[in-house]
Coordinates of N, CA and C in Angstrom, one line a residue:
X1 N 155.5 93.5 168.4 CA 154.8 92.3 168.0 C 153.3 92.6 167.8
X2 N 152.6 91.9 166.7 CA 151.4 92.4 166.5 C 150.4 91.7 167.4
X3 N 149.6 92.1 167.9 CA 148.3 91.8 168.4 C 147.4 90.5 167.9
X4 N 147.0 89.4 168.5 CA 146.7 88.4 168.0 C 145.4 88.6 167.9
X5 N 144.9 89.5 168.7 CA 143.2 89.7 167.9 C 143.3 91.0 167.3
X6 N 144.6 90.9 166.2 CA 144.2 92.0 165.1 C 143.8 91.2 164.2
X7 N 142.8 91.5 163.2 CA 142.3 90.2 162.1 C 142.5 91.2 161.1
X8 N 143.0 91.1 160.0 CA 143.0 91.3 158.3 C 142.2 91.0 157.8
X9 N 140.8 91.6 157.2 CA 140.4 91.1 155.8 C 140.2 91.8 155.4
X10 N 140.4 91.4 153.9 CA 140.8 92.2 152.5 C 139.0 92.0 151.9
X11 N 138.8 92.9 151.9 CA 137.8 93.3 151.2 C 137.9 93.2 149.6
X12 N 136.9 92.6 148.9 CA 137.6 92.8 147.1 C 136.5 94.4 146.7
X13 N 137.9 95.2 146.3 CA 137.7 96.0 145.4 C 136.4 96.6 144.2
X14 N 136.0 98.0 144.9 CA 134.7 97.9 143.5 C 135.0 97.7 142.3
X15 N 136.5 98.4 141.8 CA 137.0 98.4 140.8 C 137.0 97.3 140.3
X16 N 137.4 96.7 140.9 CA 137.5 95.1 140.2 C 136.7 94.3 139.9
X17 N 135.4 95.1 140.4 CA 133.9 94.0 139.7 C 133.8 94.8 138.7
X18 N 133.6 94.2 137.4 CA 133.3 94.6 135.8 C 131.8 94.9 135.9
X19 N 131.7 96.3 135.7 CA 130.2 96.7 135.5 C 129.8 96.3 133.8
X20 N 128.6 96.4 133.9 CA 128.1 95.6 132.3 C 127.6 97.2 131.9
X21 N 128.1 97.4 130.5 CA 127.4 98.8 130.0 C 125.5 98.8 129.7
X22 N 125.6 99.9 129.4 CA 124.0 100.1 129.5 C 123.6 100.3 128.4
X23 N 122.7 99.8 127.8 CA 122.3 100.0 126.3 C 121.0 100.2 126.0
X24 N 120.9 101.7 125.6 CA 119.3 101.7 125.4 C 118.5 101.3 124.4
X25 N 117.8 100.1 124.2 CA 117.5 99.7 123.3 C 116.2 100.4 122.5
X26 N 115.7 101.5 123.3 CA 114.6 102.2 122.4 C 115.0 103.1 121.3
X27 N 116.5 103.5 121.2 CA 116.6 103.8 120.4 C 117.2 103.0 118.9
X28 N 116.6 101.6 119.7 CA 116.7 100.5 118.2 C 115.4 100.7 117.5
X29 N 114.5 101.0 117.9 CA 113.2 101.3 118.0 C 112.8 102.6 117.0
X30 N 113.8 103.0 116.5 CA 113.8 104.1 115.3 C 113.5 103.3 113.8
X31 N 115.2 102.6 113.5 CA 115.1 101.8 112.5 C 114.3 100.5 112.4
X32 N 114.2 100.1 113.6 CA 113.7 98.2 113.7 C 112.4 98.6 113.4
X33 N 111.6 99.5 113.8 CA 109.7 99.5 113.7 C 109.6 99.9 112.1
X34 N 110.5 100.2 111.6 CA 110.9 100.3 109.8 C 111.2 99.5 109.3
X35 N 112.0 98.8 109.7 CA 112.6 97.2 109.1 C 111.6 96.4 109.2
X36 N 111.0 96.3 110.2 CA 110.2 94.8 110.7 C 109.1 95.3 109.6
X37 N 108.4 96.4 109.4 CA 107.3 96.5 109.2 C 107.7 96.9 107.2
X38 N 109.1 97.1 107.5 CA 109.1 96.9 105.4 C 109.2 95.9 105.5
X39 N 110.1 94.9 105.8 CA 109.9 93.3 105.8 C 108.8 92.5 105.5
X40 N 108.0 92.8 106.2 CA 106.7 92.3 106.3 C 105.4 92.7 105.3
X41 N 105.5 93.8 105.2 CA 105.0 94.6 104.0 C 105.1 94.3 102.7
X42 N 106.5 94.0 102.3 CA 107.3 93.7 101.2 C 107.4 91.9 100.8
X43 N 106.7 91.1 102.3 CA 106.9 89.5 102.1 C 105.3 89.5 101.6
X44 N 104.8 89.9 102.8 CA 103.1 89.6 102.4 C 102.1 90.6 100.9
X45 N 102.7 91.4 100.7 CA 101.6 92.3 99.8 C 102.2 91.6 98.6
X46 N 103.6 91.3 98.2 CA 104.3 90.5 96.8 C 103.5 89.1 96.7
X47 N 103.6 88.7 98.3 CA 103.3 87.0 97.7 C 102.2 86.9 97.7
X48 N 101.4 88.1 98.4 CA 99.9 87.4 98.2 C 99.3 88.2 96.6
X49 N 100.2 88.9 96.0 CA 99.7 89.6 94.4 C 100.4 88.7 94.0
X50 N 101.0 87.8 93.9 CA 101.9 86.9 93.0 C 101.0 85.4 93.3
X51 N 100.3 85.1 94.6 CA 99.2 84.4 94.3 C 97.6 84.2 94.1
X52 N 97.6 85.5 93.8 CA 96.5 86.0 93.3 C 96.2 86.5 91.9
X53 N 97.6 86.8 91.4 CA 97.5 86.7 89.9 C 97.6 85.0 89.2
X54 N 98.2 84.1 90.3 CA 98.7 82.7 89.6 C 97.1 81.8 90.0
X55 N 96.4 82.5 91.1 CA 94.7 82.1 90.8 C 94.4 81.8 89.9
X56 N 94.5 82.9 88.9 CA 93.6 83.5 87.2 C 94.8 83.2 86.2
X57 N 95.9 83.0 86.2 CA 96.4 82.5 85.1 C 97.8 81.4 86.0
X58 N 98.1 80.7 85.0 CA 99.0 79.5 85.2 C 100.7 79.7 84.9
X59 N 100.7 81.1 84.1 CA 101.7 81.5 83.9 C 102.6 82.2 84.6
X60 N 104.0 81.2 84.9 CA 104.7 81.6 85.9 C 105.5 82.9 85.7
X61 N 106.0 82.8 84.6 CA 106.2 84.3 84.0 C 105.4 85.9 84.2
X62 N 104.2 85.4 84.2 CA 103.3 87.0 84.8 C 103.4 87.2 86.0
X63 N 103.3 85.4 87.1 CA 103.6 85.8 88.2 C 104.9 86.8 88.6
X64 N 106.3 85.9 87.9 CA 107.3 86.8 88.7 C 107.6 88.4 88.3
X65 N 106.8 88.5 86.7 CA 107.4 90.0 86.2 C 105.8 91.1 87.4
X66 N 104.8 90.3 87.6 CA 104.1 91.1 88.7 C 104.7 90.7 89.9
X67 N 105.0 90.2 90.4 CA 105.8 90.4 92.0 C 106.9 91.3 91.8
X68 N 107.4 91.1 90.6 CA 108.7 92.1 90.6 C 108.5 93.3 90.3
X69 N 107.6 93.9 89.8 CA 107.2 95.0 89.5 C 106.2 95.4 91.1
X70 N 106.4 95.0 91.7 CA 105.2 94.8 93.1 C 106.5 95.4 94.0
X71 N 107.7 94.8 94.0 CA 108.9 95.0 94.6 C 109.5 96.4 94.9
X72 N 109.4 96.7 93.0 CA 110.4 98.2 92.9 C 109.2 99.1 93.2
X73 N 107.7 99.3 92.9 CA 106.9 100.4 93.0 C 106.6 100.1 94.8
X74 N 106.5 99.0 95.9 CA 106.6 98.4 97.1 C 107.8 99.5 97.6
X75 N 109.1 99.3 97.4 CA 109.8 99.6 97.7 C 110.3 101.2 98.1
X76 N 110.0 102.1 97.2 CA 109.8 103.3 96.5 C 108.8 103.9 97.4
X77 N 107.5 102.7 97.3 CA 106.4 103.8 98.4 C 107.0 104.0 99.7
X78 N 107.2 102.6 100.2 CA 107.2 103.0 101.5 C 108.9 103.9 101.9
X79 N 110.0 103.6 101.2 CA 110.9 104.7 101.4 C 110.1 106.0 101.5
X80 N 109.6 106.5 100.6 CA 108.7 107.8 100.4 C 108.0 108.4 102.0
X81 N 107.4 107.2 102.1 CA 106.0 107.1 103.0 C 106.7 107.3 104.4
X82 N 107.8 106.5 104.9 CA 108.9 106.5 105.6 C 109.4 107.6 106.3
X83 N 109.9 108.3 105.2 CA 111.0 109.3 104.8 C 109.8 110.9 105.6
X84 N 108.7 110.5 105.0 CA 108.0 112.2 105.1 C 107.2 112.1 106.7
X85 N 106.6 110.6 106.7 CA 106.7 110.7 108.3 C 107.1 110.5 109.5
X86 N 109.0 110.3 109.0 CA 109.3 110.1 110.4 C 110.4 111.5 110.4
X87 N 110.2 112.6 109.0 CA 110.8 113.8 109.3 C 109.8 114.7 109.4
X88 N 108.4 114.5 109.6 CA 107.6 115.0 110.2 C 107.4 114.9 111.3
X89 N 107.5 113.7 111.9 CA 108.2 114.0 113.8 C 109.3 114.4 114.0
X90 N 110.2 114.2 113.1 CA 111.5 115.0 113.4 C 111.3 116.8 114.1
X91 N 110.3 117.0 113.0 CA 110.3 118.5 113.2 C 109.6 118.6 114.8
X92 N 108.4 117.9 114.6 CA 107.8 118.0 115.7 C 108.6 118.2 117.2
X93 N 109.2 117.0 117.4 CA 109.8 116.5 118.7 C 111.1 117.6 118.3
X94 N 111.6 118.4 117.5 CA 112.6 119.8 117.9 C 111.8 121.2 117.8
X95 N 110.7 121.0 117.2 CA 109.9 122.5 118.2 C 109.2 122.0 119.2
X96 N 108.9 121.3 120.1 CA 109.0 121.1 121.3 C 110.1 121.0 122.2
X97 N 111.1 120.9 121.6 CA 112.4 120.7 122.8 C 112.6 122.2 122.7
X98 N 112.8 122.7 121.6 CA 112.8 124.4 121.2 C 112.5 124.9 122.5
X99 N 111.1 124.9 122.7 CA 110.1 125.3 123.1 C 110.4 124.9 124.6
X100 N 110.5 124.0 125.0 CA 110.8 123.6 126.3 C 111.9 124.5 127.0
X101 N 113.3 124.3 126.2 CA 114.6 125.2 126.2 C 114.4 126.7 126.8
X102 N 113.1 127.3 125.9 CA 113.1 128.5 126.0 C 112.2 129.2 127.6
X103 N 111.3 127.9 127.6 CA 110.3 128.0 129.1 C 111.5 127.6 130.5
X104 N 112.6 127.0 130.5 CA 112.9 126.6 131.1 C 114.1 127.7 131.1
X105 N 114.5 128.3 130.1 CA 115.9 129.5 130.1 C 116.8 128.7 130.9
X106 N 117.3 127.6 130.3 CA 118.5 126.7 130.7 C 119.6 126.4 129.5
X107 N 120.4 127.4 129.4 CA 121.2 127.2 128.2 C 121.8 126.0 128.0
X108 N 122.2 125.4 129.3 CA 123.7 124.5 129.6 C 123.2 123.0 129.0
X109 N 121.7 122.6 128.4 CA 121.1 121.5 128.2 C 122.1 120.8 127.2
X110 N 122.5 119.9 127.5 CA 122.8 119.1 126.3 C 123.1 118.5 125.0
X111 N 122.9 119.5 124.4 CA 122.0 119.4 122.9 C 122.7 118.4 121.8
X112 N 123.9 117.6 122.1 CA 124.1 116.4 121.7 C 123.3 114.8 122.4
X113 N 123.0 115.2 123.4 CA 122.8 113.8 124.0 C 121.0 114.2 123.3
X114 N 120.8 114.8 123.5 CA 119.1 115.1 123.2 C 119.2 114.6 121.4
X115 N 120.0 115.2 120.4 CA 119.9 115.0 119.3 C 120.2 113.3 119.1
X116 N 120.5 112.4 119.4 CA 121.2 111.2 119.8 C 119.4 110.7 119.8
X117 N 118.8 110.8 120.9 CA 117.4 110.3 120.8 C 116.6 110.9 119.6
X118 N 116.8 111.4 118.8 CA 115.8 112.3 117.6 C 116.0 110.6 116.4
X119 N 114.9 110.9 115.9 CA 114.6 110.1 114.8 C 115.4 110.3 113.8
X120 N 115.9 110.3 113.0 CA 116.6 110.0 111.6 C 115.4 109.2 110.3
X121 N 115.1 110.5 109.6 CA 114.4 109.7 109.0 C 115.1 109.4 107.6
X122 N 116.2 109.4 107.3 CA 116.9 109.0 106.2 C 117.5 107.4 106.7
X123 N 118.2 107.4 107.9 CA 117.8 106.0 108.3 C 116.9 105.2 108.2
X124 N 115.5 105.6 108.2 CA 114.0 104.9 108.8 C 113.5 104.3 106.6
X125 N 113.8 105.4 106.3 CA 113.5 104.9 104.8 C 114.5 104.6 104.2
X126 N 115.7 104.3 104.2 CA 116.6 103.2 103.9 C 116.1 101.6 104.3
X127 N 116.1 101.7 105.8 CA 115.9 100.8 106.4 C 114.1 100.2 106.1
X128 N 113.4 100.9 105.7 CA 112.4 100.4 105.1 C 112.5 99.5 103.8
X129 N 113.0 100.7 103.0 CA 113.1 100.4 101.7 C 114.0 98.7 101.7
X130 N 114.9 98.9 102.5 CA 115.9 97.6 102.1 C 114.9 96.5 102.6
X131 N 114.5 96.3 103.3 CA 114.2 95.2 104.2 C 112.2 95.4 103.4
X132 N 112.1 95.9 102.6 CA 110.5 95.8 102.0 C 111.5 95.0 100.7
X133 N 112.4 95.2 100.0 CA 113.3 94.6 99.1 C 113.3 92.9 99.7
X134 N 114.3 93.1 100.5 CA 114.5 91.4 101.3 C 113.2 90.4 101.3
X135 N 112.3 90.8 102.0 CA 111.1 90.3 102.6 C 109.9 89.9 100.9
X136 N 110.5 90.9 100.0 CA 109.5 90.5 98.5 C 110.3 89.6 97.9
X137 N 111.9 89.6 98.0 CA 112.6 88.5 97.0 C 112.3 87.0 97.6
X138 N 111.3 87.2 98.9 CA 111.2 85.8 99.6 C 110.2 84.5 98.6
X139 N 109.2 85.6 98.2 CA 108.4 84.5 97.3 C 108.7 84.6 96.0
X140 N 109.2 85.4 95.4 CA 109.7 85.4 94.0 C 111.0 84.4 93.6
X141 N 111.7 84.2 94.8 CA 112.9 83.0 94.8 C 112.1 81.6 94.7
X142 N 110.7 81.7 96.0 CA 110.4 80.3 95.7 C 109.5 80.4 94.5
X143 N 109.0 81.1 93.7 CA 107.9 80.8 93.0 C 109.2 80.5 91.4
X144 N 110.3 81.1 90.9 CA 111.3 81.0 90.3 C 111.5 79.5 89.6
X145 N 111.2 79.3 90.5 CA 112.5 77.2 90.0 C 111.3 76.2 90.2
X146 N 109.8 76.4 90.4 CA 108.8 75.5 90.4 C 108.1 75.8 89.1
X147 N 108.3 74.5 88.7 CA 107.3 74.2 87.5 C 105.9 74.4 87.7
X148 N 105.5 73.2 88.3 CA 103.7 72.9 88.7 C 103.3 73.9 89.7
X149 N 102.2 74.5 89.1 CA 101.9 75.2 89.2 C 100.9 75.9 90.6
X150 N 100.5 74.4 91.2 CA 99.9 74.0 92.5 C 100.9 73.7 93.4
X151 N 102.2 73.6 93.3 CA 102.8 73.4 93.9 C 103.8 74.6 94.1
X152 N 103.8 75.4 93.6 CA 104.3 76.6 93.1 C 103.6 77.3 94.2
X153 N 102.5 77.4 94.4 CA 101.4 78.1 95.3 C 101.9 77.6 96.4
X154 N 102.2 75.8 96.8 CA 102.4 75.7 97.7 C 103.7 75.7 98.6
X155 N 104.6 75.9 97.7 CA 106.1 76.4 98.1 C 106.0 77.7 98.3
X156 N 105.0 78.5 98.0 CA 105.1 80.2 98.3 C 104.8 80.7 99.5
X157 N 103.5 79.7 99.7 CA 103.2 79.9 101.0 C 103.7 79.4 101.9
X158 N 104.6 78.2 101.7 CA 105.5 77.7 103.0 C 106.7 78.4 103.3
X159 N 107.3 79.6 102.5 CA 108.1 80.1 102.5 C 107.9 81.6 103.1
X160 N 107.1 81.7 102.5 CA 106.3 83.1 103.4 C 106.0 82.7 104.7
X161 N 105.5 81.8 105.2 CA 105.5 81.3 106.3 C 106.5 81.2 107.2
X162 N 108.0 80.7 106.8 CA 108.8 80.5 107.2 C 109.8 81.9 107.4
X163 N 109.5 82.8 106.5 CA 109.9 84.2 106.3 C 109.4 84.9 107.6
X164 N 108.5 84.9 107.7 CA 107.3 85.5 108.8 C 108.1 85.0 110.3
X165 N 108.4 84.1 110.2 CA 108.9 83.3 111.7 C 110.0 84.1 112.2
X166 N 110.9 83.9 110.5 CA 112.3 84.6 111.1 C 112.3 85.8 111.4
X167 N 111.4 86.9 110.1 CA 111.5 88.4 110.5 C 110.8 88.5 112.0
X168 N 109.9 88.0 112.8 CA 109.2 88.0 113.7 C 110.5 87.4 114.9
X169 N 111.0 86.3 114.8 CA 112.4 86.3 115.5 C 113.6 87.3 115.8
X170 N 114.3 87.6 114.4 CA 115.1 88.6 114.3 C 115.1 90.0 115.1
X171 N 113.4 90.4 115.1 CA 112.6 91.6 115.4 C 113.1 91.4 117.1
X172 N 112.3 90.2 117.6 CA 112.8 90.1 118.9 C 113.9 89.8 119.4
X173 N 114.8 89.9 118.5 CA 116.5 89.2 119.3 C 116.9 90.7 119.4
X174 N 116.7 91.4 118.4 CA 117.1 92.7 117.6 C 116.8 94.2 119.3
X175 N 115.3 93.7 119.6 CA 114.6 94.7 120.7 C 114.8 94.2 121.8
X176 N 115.2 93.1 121.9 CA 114.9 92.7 123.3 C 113.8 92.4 123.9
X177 N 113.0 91.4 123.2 CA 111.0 91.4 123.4 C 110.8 89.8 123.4
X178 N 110.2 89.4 123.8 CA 109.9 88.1 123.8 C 109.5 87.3 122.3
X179 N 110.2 86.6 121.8 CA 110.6 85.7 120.6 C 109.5 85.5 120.3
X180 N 108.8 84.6 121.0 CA 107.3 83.4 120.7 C 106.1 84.6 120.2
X181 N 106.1 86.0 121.3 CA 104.9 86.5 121.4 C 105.0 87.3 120.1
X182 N 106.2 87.8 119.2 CA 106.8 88.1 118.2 C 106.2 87.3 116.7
X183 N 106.4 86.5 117.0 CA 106.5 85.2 115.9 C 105.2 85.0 116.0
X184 N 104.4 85.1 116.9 CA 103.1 84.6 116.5 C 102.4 86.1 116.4
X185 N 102.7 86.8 116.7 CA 102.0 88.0 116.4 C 102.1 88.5 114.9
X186 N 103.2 88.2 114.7 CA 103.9 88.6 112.9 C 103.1 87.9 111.9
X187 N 103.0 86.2 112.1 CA 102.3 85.0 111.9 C 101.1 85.1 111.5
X188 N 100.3 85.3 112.4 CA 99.0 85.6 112.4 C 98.3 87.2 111.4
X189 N 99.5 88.1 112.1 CA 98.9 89.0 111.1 C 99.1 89.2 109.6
X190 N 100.8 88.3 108.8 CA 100.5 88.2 107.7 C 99.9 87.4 107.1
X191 N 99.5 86.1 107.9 CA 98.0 85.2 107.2 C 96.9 86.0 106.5
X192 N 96.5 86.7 107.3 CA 95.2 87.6 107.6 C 95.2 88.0 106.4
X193 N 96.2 89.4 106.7 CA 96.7 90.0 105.1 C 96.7 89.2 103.6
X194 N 97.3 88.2 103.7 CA 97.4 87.6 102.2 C 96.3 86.7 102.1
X195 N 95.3 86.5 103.5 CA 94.2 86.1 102.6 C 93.2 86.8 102.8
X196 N 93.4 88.1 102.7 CA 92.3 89.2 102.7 C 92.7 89.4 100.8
X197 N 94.5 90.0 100.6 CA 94.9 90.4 99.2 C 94.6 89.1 98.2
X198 N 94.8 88.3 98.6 CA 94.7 87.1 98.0 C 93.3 86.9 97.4
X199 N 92.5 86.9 98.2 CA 91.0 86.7 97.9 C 90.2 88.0 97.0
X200 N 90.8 89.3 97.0 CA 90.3 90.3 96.4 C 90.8 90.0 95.1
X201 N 92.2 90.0 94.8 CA 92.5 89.8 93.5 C 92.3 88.6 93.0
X202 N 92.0 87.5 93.5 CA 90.8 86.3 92.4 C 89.8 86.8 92.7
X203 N 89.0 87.2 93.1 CA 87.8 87.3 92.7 C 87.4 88.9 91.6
X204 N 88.7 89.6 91.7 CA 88.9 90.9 90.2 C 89.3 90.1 89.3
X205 N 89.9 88.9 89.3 CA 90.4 88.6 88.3 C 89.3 87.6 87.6
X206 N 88.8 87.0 88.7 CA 87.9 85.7 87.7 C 86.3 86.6 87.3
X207 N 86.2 87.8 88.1 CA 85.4 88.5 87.5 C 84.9 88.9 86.5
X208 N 86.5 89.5 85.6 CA 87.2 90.0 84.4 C 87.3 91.5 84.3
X209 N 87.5 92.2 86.0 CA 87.0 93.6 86.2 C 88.6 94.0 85.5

């Protein structure tokens, strides 16, 4: 007969609690600081030359063949620009690991998990290039299908506006960073920008430089 102050309890199992995997999100942090910043590059440098040419003339036609010509030469740079400096840290951060390897004379290192963290810079200028593409077709859609021409200006900038919110959103869902401080930081800085580009090219243009 069993013992009445024997007590049973069942312990629950570690196995049985679902561990959450681990995800390191710095290495989003390769392509996203490419994306966010062709994005951004590609919304504000187009719309603010697409309303800076529509300053000095009323022709919506010059506007979109210059924003679109803003697009493909836009696009091109910064792949380029992209491409040579983030395979110029490429090199860097592997003659330092080189280098390390050899001070430490530890063969057994990893050298997949280490290559895993290295930059990719054929990802970095893809991912530039596309997303300077995306972020320029923003104001050339709204400037497209408006007639008046004041109004035209003012659908560009509401759209750019609206563009800025999302890339600045996306960026933080994307990293894991706070939304608001995102959005208003994106916000603010491509105001700045298109009315820095904005104001240079009417005043070349009403100049007649």
């Amino acid at each position: 007969m069993a013992s009445l102050n024997d007590v049973h309890i069942s312990m629950p199992k570690e196995s049985q609690v679902p561990e959450k995997e681990y995800f390191d999100y710095s290495q989003r942090a390769q392509w996203l600081r490419a994306a966010v910043l062709g994005a951004t590059d590609g919304l504000v440098s187009v719309a603010s030359l697409m309303m800076g040419v529509g300053a000095v003339k009323n022709d919506v036609a010059v506007m979109i063949l210059t924003g679109f010509a803003g697009l493909v030469a836009g696009a091109c740079s910064m792949a380029i620009g992209e491409f040579v400096s983030v395979y110029s840290q490429l090199d860097i951060e592997v003659a330092q690991m080189k280098r390390d390897k050899r001070m430490s004379d530890n063969e057994k290192n990893d050298e997949e998990s280490e290559n895993e963290h290295l930059p990719n810079p054929f990802q970095a200028a893809f991912a530039s290039a596309l997303a300077f593409a995306l972020g320029a077709i923003v104001p050339l859609l709204a400037a497209a299908f408006i007639g008046d021409h004041k109004v035209r200006l003012i659908v560009v900038i509401a759209a750019v506006t609206f563009a800025l919110l999302v890339f600045g959103g996306v960026g933080a869902v994307l990293g894991k960073t706070p939304a608001l401080k995102s959005c208003v930081r994106l916000l603010i800085g491509g105001w700045i920008a298109m009315a820095i580009t904005f104001g240079l090219t009417k005043l070349i243009g009403s100049s007649g430089l």
